[in-house]
Short mmCIF file of C-alpha atoms in Angstrom, two decimals:
data_model
loop_
_atom_site.label_atom_id
_atom_site.label_comp_id
_atom_site.label_asym_id
_atom_site.label_seq_id
_atom_site.Cartn_x
_atom_site.Cartn_y
_atom_site.Cartn_z
CA MET A 498 0.00 0.00 0.00
CA PRO A 499 1.45 3.41 -0.91
CA PHE A 500 2.70 5.66 1.86
CA HIS A 501 2.99 9.03 0.10
CA HIS A 502 -0.40 10.16 -1.18
CA PRO A 503 -1.70 13.09 -3.22
CA PRO A 504 -2.61 16.05 -0.99
CA GLU A 505 -6.27 16.07 0.02
CA ASP A 506 -7.01 19.18 -2.07
CA VAL A 507 -5.70 17.45 -5.19
CA LEU A 508 -7.98 14.43 -4.59
CA PHE A 509 -10.82 16.90 -4.12
CA ASP A 510 -10.06 18.73 -7.39
CA TYR A 511 -9.89 15.35 -9.14
CA ALA A 512 -13.29 14.34 -7.78
CA ALA A 513 -14.85 17.70 -8.64
CA GLY A 514 -13.42 17.49 -12.15
CA SER A 515 -11.33 20.67 -12.09
CA VAL A 516 -7.91 19.04 -12.18
CA ARG A 517 -6.12 19.30 -15.55
CA GLU A 518 -5.34 16.20 -17.55
CA PRO A 519 -1.66 15.60 -16.63
CA LEU A 520 -2.25 15.77 -12.87
CA GLY A 521 -5.51 13.86 -13.40
CA LEU A 522 -3.45 11.08 -14.96
CA VAL A 523 -1.10 11.03 -11.97
CA VAL A 524 -4.03 10.89 -9.55
CA ALA A 525 -5.91 8.16 -11.46
CA THR A 526 -2.75 6.05 -11.70
CA HIS A 527 -2.15 6.47 -7.96
CA LEU A 528 -5.79 5.54 -7.29
CA ALA A 529 -5.31 2.24 -9.13
CA LEU A 530 -2.54 1.45 -6.65
CA CYS A 531 -4.13 2.94 -3.51
CA PRO A 532 -7.48 1.63 -2.19
CA ALA A 533 -7.41 4.23 0.61
CA CYS A 534 -7.36 7.21 -1.76
CA ARG A 535 -9.89 5.45 -4.00
CA ARG A 536 -12.24 5.34 -1.09
CA GLN A 537 -11.64 8.99 -0.31
CA VAL A 538 -12.39 10.00 -3.91
CA ARG A 539 -15.62 7.96 -3.86
CA GLU A 540 -16.61 9.84 -0.73
CA LEU A 541 -15.91 13.18 -2.41
CA GLU A 542 -17.84 12.12 -5.50
CA THR A 543 -20.80 11.43 -3.23
CA ILE A 544 -20.78 15.14 -2.42
CA GLY A 545 -20.84 15.85 -6.16
CA GLY A 546 -23.84 13.55 -6.49
CA ALA A 547 -25.63 15.27 -3.63
CA LEU A 548 -24.98 18.69 -5.16
CA LEU A 549 -26.29 17.42 -8.50
CA GLU A 550 -29.43 16.11 -6.80
CA GLN A 551 -30.30 19.48 -5.36
CA LEU A 552 -29.68 21.57 -8.46
CA PRO A 553 -32.79 23.43 -9.49
CA GLY A 554 -33.99 21.60 -12.60
CA SER A 555 -33.70 23.08 -16.03
CA PRO A 556 -36.07 20.83 -18.01
CA PRO A 557 -34.82 19.73 -21.42
CA ARG A 558 -37.09 20.40 -24.36
CA ILE A 559 -40.03 18.02 -24.61
CA ALA A 560 -38.70 16.54 -27.85
CA ALA A 561 -35.46 15.52 -26.17
CA ILE A 562 -36.69 12.28 -24.68
CA ASP A 563 -38.26 11.19 -27.98
CA ALA A 564 -35.06 11.88 -29.86
CA LEU A 565 -33.13 9.97 -27.23
CA LEU A 566 -35.49 6.98 -27.20
CA GLY A 567 -34.86 6.69 -30.93
CA ARG A 568 -31.13 6.39 -30.26
CA LEU A 569 -31.21 3.74 -27.55
CA ASP A 570 -30.85 0.89 -30.03
CA GLU A 571 -28.00 2.51 -31.93
CA PRO A 572 -24.91 0.36 -31.82
CA GLU A 573 -22.40 1.66 -29.31
CA PRO A 574 -19.39 3.27 -31.01
CA ALA A 575 -16.44 0.90 -30.78
CA ALA A 576 -13.87 1.83 -28.16
CA PRO A 577 -10.58 2.91 -29.72
CA SER A 578 -8.48 -0.22 -30.04
CA SER A 579 -5.45 -0.36 -27.78
CA PRO A 580 -2.22 -2.18 -28.58
CA ALA A 581 -1.76 -5.69 -27.20
CA PHE A 582 0.42 -5.03 -24.18
CA ASP A 583 2.77 -7.65 -22.81
CA ALA A 584 2.30 -9.14 -19.35
CA GLU A 585 4.95 -6.92 -17.74
CA THR A 586 3.27 -3.74 -19.00
CA ARG A 587 -0.15 -4.90 -17.82
CA ARG A 588 1.27 -5.74 -14.40
CA LEU A 589 3.29 -2.55 -13.91
CA VAL A 590 1.29 0.13 -15.70
CA PRO A 591 -2.26 0.70 -14.40
CA ALA A 592 -5.05 1.10 -16.96
CA PRO A 593 -5.40 4.91 -16.84
CA LEU A 594 -1.73 5.30 -17.81
CA ARG A 595 -1.70 2.32 -20.19
CA ALA A 596 -4.26 4.18 -22.28
CA TYR A 597 -1.55 6.72 -23.11
CA LEU A 598 1.03 4.13 -24.18
CA GLY A 599 1.43 3.22 -27.83
CA ALA A 600 3.25 -0.05 -27.14
CA SER A 601 4.60 -2.23 -24.36
CA LEU A 602 7.29 -0.80 -22.08
CA LYS A 603 10.06 -2.72 -23.84
CA ASP A 604 8.95 -1.46 -27.27
CA ILE A 605 8.44 2.27 -26.70
CA ALA A 606 11.15 4.75 -27.64
CA TRP A 607 13.33 5.63 -24.66
CA ARG A 608 15.51 8.74 -24.94
CA PRO A 609 18.70 8.56 -22.89
CA VAL A 610 19.27 11.65 -20.75
CA THR A 611 22.18 10.53 -18.61
CA ARG A 612 23.80 7.13 -18.32
CA GLY A 613 21.31 6.12 -15.66
CA LEU A 614 18.19 7.97 -16.82
CA ALA A 615 15.96 7.54 -19.87
CA GLU A 616 12.73 9.36 -20.73
CA HIS A 617 9.69 8.58 -22.84
CA ASP A 618 7.40 11.51 -23.60
CA LEU A 619 3.66 10.89 -23.49
CA ALA A 620 1.44 12.73 -25.95
CA LEU A 621 -0.08 14.84 -23.23
CA ALA A 622 1.48 18.24 -23.11
CA PRO A 623 -0.36 21.46 -22.44
CA PRO A 624 2.08 24.35 -23.00
CA GLY A 625 4.93 24.36 -20.53
CA VAL A 626 4.30 20.88 -19.17
CA LYS A 627 6.01 17.58 -19.88
CA THR A 628 4.32 14.28 -19.10
CA GLN A 629 6.75 11.40 -19.35
CA LEU A 630 7.83 8.01 -18.16
CA LEU A 631 11.22 7.96 -16.46
CA ARG A 632 13.43 4.90 -16.18
CA ILE A 633 16.27 5.14 -13.71
CA ARG A 634 18.81 2.32 -13.73
CA ALA A 635 19.21 0.38 -10.48
CA GLY A 636 21.45 2.33 -8.12
CA ALA A 637 21.80 5.32 -10.46
CA ALA A 638 21.54 8.89 -9.19
CA ILE A 639 19.94 11.82 -10.95
CA PRO A 640 22.26 14.84 -10.60
CA ARG A 641 21.31 17.21 -7.82
CA HIS A 642 18.79 19.69 -9.21
CA GLY A 643 16.16 22.29 -8.39
CA HIS A 644 12.88 22.92 -10.14
CA GLY A 645 11.64 25.76 -12.30
CA GLY A 646 8.06 24.85 -11.38
CA SER A 647 6.04 22.10 -9.79
CA GLU A 648 6.71 18.44 -10.41
CA ALA A 649 4.82 15.27 -9.57
CA VAL A 650 6.58 11.90 -9.75
CA LEU A 651 4.68 8.65 -9.21
CA VAL A 652 6.66 5.43 -8.74
CA LEU A 653 5.40 2.49 -10.81
CA ASP A 654 8.18 -0.02 -10.22
CA GLY A 655 11.27 -0.23 -8.03
CA GLY A 656 11.86 2.80 -5.86
CA PHE A 657 14.06 5.80 -5.15
CA SER A 658 15.16 7.95 -2.25
CA ASP A 659 16.08 11.58 -1.96
CA GLU A 660 16.83 13.98 0.89
CA LEU A 661 13.13 14.06 1.80
CA GLY A 662 12.03 10.46 1.77
CA THR A 663 11.86 7.01 0.29
CA TYR A 664 9.42 6.24 -2.49
CA ALA A 665 8.13 2.86 -3.71
CA ARG A 666 5.38 1.64 -6.07
CA GLY A 667 2.33 3.88 -5.80
CA ASP A 668 4.13 6.61 -3.85
CA LEU A 669 3.88 10.18 -5.08
CA ALA A 670 6.85 12.55 -4.69
CA LEU A 671 5.95 16.21 -5.11
CA SER A 672 8.56 18.90 -5.70
CA ASP A 673 8.20 22.60 -6.28
CA GLY A 674 10.51 25.56 -6.71
CA THR A 675 11.66 25.27 -3.09
CA ILE A 676 13.08 21.78 -3.42
CA VAL A 677 16.61 20.84 -4.47
CA HIS A 678 17.29 17.12 -4.39
CA ARG A 679 19.36 14.19 -5.67
CA PRO A 680 17.12 11.17 -6.24
CA VAL A 681 18.88 7.79 -6.17
CA ALA A 682 17.21 4.64 -7.50
CA ASP A 683 17.12 1.60 -5.24
CA ALA A 684 19.98 -0.79 -5.90
CA ASP A 685 17.81 -3.89 -6.35
CA GLY A 686 16.14 -2.99 -9.64
CA ASP A 687 15.35 -0.31 -12.20
CA CYS A 688 12.92 2.39 -11.11
CA LEU A 689 10.01 3.26 -13.41
CA CYS A 690 8.10 6.49 -12.77
CA LEU A 691 5.39 8.65 -14.27
CA ALA A 692 6.42 12.31 -14.11
CA VAL A 693 4.60 15.56 -14.78
CA VAL A 694 7.11 18.39 -14.93
CA GLU A 695 6.40 22.06 -15.25
CA GLY A 696 9.11 24.60 -15.96
CA GLY A 697 12.02 22.18 -16.26
CA VAL A 698 14.82 21.46 -13.83
CA ARG A 699 17.95 23.40 -12.86
CA LEU A 700 21.08 21.46 -12.12
CA ALA A 701 22.67 22.48 -8.84
CA GLY A 702 26.34 22.85 -7.94
CA PRO A 703 29.15 24.62 -9.84
CA LEU A 704 29.30 22.07 -12.66
CA GLY A 705 25.52 22.00 -12.91
CA ARG A 706 25.32 25.76 -13.20
CA LEU A 707 27.78 25.57 -16.06
CA LEU A 708 25.81 22.79 -17.76
CA ASN A 709 22.59 24.77 -17.39
CA LEU A 710 24.05 27.29 -19.82
CA PHE A 711 24.14 24.63 -22.51
CA THR A 712 20.84 22.88 -21.92
CA ARG A 713 17.37 24.21 -22.37
CA ALA A 714 15.64 23.98 -19.02
CA MET B 546 -28.72 27.09 -0.26
CA THR B 547 -27.03 30.26 -1.39
CA GLN B 548 -26.30 30.42 -5.08
CA THR B 549 -24.62 33.72 -5.50
CA ILE B 550 -21.81 32.69 -7.80
CA ALA B 551 -21.98 34.22 -11.25
CA LEU B 552 -21.87 32.03 -14.33
CA ARG B 553 -18.48 31.81 -15.91
CA ALA B 554 -16.98 30.14 -18.91
CA PRO B 555 -14.76 27.15 -18.13
CA THR B 556 -11.21 28.09 -17.27
CA VAL B 557 -9.19 26.90 -20.23
CA ASP B 558 -5.79 28.23 -19.28
CA ALA B 559 -5.72 26.94 -15.72
CA PRO B 560 -2.24 25.78 -14.67
CA ALA B 561 -1.57 22.06 -15.03
CA LEU B 562 0.01 21.82 -11.57
CA PRO B 563 -0.33 23.89 -8.41
CA ALA B 564 2.49 26.42 -7.99
CA ALA B 565 3.49 24.92 -4.66
CA TRP B 566 2.94 21.63 -2.89
CA PRO B 567 2.54 21.09 0.83
CA LYS B 568 5.82 20.40 2.59
CA ARG B 569 6.81 16.82 1.91
CA THR B 570 7.52 16.04 5.52
CA ALA B 571 4.01 17.06 6.51
CA ARG B 572 2.67 14.45 4.16
CA LEU B 573 4.53 11.62 5.83
CA VAL B 574 1.63 11.31 8.22
CA GLY B 575 -0.46 9.93 5.38
CA LEU B 576 -3.41 12.03 4.38
CA ALA B 577 -5.77 9.29 3.44
CA ALA B 578 -5.63 7.51 6.75
CA PRO B 579 -7.91 9.66 8.95
CA ALA B 580 -10.81 9.41 6.54
CA ILE B 581 -10.55 5.64 6.55
CA LYS B 582 -10.41 5.37 10.33
CA GLY B 583 -13.38 7.66 10.63
CA ALA B 584 -15.46 5.76 8.15
CA MET B 585 -18.63 4.06 9.16
CA PRO B 586 -18.09 0.75 10.93
CA ALA B 587 -18.71 -2.31 8.84
CA GLY B 588 -22.23 -3.58 9.18
CA ALA B 589 -23.71 -0.28 10.25
CA SER B 590 -26.58 0.41 7.96
CA VAL B 591 -29.07 3.12 7.39
CA ALA B 592 -32.35 2.59 5.68
CA ARG B 593 -32.07 3.82 2.15
CA THR B 594 -34.37 6.61 1.29
CA ASP B 595 -37.37 5.66 -0.77
CA GLN B 596 -36.05 7.77 -3.60
CA GLU B 597 -32.69 6.02 -3.65
CA ARG B 598 -34.43 2.63 -3.62
CA ARG B 599 -36.54 3.72 -6.55
CA LEU B 600 -33.54 4.97 -8.56
CA VAL B 601 -31.56 1.78 -7.90
CA ASP B 602 -34.59 -0.22 -9.03
CA LEU B 603 -34.86 1.80 -12.26
CA ILE B 604 -31.19 1.20 -13.10
CA GLY B 605 -31.63 -2.51 -12.35
CA ARG B 606 -34.61 -2.75 -14.72
CA ILE B 607 -32.56 -1.07 -17.46
CA ALA B 608 -29.59 -3.34 -16.83
CA ARG B 609 -31.59 -6.58 -16.74
CA HIS B 610 -34.48 -6.01 -19.12
CA ARG B 611 -33.62 -2.88 -21.15
CA GLU B 612 -36.90 -1.40 -19.91
CA ARG B 613 -37.61 1.84 -21.71
CA ASP B 614 -40.22 2.94 -19.15
CA ALA B 615 -37.57 2.76 -16.47
CA PHE B 616 -35.28 4.83 -18.64
CA VAL B 617 -37.93 7.50 -19.19
CA ALA B 618 -38.46 7.74 -15.43
CA LEU B 619 -34.72 8.06 -14.87
CA PHE B 620 -34.53 10.68 -17.59
CA ASP B 621 -37.31 12.70 -15.96
CA HIS B 622 -35.39 12.68 -12.71
CA PHE B 623 -31.85 13.33 -13.89
CA ALA B 624 -31.96 15.11 -17.26
CA PRO B 625 -33.05 18.50 -15.82
CA ARG B 626 -30.33 18.27 -13.16
CA ILE B 627 -27.62 17.24 -15.64
CA LYS B 628 -28.60 20.08 -17.93
CA ALA B 629 -28.51 22.55 -15.05
CA TYR B 630 -25.08 21.21 -14.06
CA LEU B 631 -23.72 21.74 -17.57
CA VAL B 632 -25.22 25.24 -17.81
CA ARG B 633 -23.65 26.13 -14.46
CA LEU B 634 -20.32 25.06 -15.93
CA GLY B 635 -20.65 27.52 -18.78
CA SER B 636 -22.35 25.44 -21.47
CA ASP B 637 -24.92 27.22 -23.66
CA ASP B 638 -28.45 25.85 -23.81
CA ALA B 639 -28.07 23.88 -27.05
CA ASN B 640 -24.80 22.28 -26.01
CA ALA B 641 -26.13 21.44 -22.57
CA GLU B 642 -29.16 19.84 -24.18
CA GLU B 643 -27.07 17.71 -26.50
CA LEU B 644 -24.59 16.70 -23.85
CA THR B 645 -27.39 15.78 -21.43
CA GLN B 646 -28.59 13.31 -24.05
CA GLU B 647 -25.08 11.89 -24.31
CA VAL B 648 -24.90 11.45 -20.54
CA MET B 649 -28.30 9.72 -20.42
CA LEU B 650 -27.32 7.50 -23.34
CA ALA B 651 -24.23 6.47 -21.37
CA VAL B 652 -26.47 5.74 -18.36
CA TRP B 653 -28.56 3.43 -20.58
CA ARG B 654 -25.52 1.67 -22.01
CA ARG B 655 -23.57 1.27 -18.78
CA ALA B 656 -26.47 0.45 -16.45
CA ALA B 657 -25.10 -3.07 -15.91
CA SER B 658 -21.85 -1.65 -14.52
CA PHE B 659 -23.59 0.33 -11.76
CA ASN B 660 -22.79 -1.16 -8.36
CA PRO B 661 -25.23 0.00 -5.67
CA SER B 662 -22.92 -1.19 -2.89
CA LEU B 663 -20.23 1.26 -4.02
CA ALA B 664 -22.14 4.38 -4.95
CA ALA B 665 -25.45 6.15 -4.81
CA VAL B 666 -27.18 6.53 -8.18
CA SER B 667 -26.69 10.30 -8.05
CA THR B 668 -22.95 9.78 -7.44
CA TRP B 669 -22.69 7.49 -10.45
CA VAL B 670 -24.62 9.87 -12.70
CA PHE B 671 -22.52 12.79 -11.44
CA THR B 672 -19.28 11.02 -12.44
CA ILE B 673 -20.63 10.27 -15.92
CA ALA B 674 -21.76 13.88 -16.42
CA ARG B 675 -18.48 15.24 -15.04
CA ASN B 676 -16.40 13.05 -17.35
CA LYS B 677 -18.50 13.80 -20.45
CA ARG B 678 -18.13 17.49 -19.78
CA ILE B 679 -14.34 17.22 -19.47
CA ASP B 680 -14.23 15.11 -22.62
CA ARG B 681 -16.51 17.24 -24.76
CA LEU B 682 -16.34 20.79 -23.44
CA ARG B 683 -12.79 20.95 -22.17
CA ARG B 684 -11.59 18.56 -24.89
CA GLU B 685 -9.37 16.66 -22.52
CA ARG B 686 -9.29 12.99 -21.71
CA ARG B 687 -10.35 12.03 -18.23
CA PRO B 688 -8.04 9.39 -16.76
CA GLU B 689 -10.10 6.93 -14.71
CA ILE B 690 -9.38 3.63 -13.02
CA GLU B 691 -10.83 0.43 -14.51
CA PRO B 692 -12.32 -2.04 -12.03
CA ASP B 693 -11.00 -5.12 -13.87
CA ASP B 694 -7.48 -3.76 -14.41
CA PRO B 695 -4.88 -6.49 -13.62
CA ALA B 696 -2.64 -3.76 -12.12
CA LEU B 697 -5.35 -2.52 -9.72
CA VAL B 698 -4.48 -3.05 -6.05
CA PRO B 699 -7.65 -4.54 -4.58
CA GLU B 700 -9.53 -3.26 -1.53
CA PRO B 701 -8.28 -4.82 1.70
CA GLU B 702 -11.80 -5.69 2.86
CA THR B 703 -14.54 -7.38 0.89
CA PRO B 704 -16.73 -4.93 -0.97
CA ALA B 705 -19.65 -5.77 1.32
CA ASP B 706 -17.70 -4.61 4.37
CA VAL B 707 -16.69 -1.34 2.81
CA ALA B 708 -20.12 -0.80 1.32
CA LEU B 709 -20.18 2.91 1.19
CA GLU B 710 -22.30 4.96 3.44
CA ALA B 711 -22.49 6.88 0.18
CA ALA B 712 -25.26 4.71 -1.13
CA GLN B 713 -27.31 5.17 1.98
CA THR B 714 -27.01 8.71 3.06
CA GLY B 715 -27.85 10.87 0.08
CA GLY B 716 -30.67 12.67 1.79
CA ARG B 717 -28.75 13.30 4.99
CA LEU B 718 -25.77 14.53 3.04
CA ARG B 719 -27.91 17.01 1.12
CA ALA B 720 -29.30 18.34 4.37
CA ALA B 721 -25.79 18.68 5.76
CA ILE B 722 -24.64 20.62 2.70
CA ALA B 723 -27.56 22.98 3.13
CA ASP B 724 -26.52 23.48 6.77
CA LEU B 725 -22.93 24.43 5.95
CA PRO B 726 -21.90 28.03 6.55
CA GLY B 727 -22.48 30.09 3.40
CA GLU B 728 -18.78 30.63 2.70
CA GLN B 729 -18.09 26.88 2.79
CA GLN B 730 -21.08 26.12 0.55
CA GLN B 731 -19.90 28.71 -1.91
CA LEU B 732 -16.46 27.16 -2.20
CA LEU B 733 -17.96 23.70 -2.75
CA LEU B 734 -20.15 25.09 -5.52
CA MET B 735 -17.21 26.85 -7.16
CA ALA B 736 -15.23 23.62 -7.10
CA PHE B 737 -17.96 21.33 -8.40
CA PHE B 738 -19.90 23.68 -10.67
CA GLU B 739 -17.34 26.15 -11.97
CA ASP B 740 -14.39 24.00 -12.91
CA LYS B 741 -12.25 25.78 -10.35
CA SER B 742 -9.33 24.05 -8.66
CA HIS B 743 -8.27 25.14 -5.18
CA SER B 744 -5.72 27.54 -6.64
CA ALA B 745 -8.19 28.95 -9.17
CA ILE B 746 -10.67 29.58 -6.36
CA ALA B 747 -7.97 31.34 -4.37
CA ALA B 748 -7.11 33.53 -7.36
CA GLU B 749 -10.72 34.46 -8.00
CA THR B 750 -11.86 35.06 -4.44
CA ARG B 751 -8.54 36.75 -3.54
CA LEU B 752 -8.41 34.54 -0.49
CA PRO B 753 -5.05 33.05 0.46
CA LEU B 754 -4.74 29.47 -0.83
CA GLY B 755 -4.38 28.25 2.73
CA THR B 756 -7.73 29.82 3.65
CA VAL B 757 -9.45 28.14 0.69
CA LYS B 758 -7.93 24.81 1.67
CA SER B 759 -8.93 25.10 5.30
CA ARG B 760 -12.49 26.20 4.52
CA ILE B 761 -13.01 23.31 2.12
CA ARG B 762 -11.41 20.95 4.62
CA LEU B 763 -13.76 22.22 7.34
CA ALA B 764 -16.71 21.61 5.04
CA LEU B 765 -15.50 18.08 4.30
CA ILE B 766 -15.01 17.33 7.99
CA ARG B 767 -18.57 18.39 8.70
CA LEU B 768 -19.94 16.38 5.81
CA ARG B 769 -17.94 13.31 6.83
CA GLY B 770 -19.27 13.75 10.32
CA THR B 771 -22.74 13.50 8.86
CA LEU B 772 -21.83 10.30 7.05
CA GLU B 773 -20.59 8.79 10.29
CA SER B 774 -23.22 9.91 12.79
CA THR B 775 -25.74 7.13 12.67
#
């Protein structure tokens, strides 16, 4: 069972429907791995249902029900077909996130960033935001860095630690502009994460500051 | 219930992530835990309201026998509310009308997947309307869990034991919402009916984000208290 959960206000925004898609994806993927938060969201949705119940009615036009009755026997539009995922992908990647994958984990294009870190961008990118899978090699460290904006990282497999905690499958690590950290993947296996990153990262330390001049944050 | 919030178009340029998160150390306590501990003890039951019984029955008749009469009755109950919900969220009359039909069509098609031990009918219909709106009006996908996902971590208890108070307390919950202080009600309405996240509410009301969070949290504590006091 996960230990690090989304903040209560984020679960609330998810239940109310005001959360944007990238963070919604992080929440839904966490929910698949966390019965406790699932229960909390159901409770919040109950409030939505109660508010819906007490809305003053705005009756649809009389013709509406007739038009609708005529459509009840229409064949249901086929759901978009999804690729046949391998067993590992179905075990590690919960359904809400799987829906964004074009192929199994071993077949998607991974872009090496450092020797220990590879990224795969998901086609879900409002301006200024990156939504990606991260794969950190067992025992590898991501160079110490700060953040230009907020970042949400959800562990899907393996685990990592940084100055602020230890994160395993289902755990959510949240960073914002105030946090500088050096995440290190657990030694006993690769770490797979879903990350939503806003505003890029800034490498810390003298060498990092130099490198920042050559990389686009 | 006070309804003093003006109609507004959906926020399309809302930030994807909050500008700041709570301190990580504060979260070590585990936010989800208190709500679980405070939940209704297993086996406690409240008589369902007659209305809820009737709605559950209607869905069952659609699921089992595709009964059109049951669907018409369900439409009469929910369609005006769904339409009002969509209009509150900035939809014009024609769009709201069309989308209401889509929502009710989904109700017809998915009736067999409704589980009365997990949710009240109004909760289920709310989630369908909410997701259709995100899909069609905001043009975003709505990531949702799938109950038969092999990666889903199952509930620790059997579903019967965790049977949600949700299904049983609709009427009491509505009364409790009506009893909330006006400022708390207003924030709930902004969140559910105006597509406003916590930070968007803070920006619009010019209240500090912490104040918005604590007012909504206070409202939730009161509402949860209602769910538990049997």
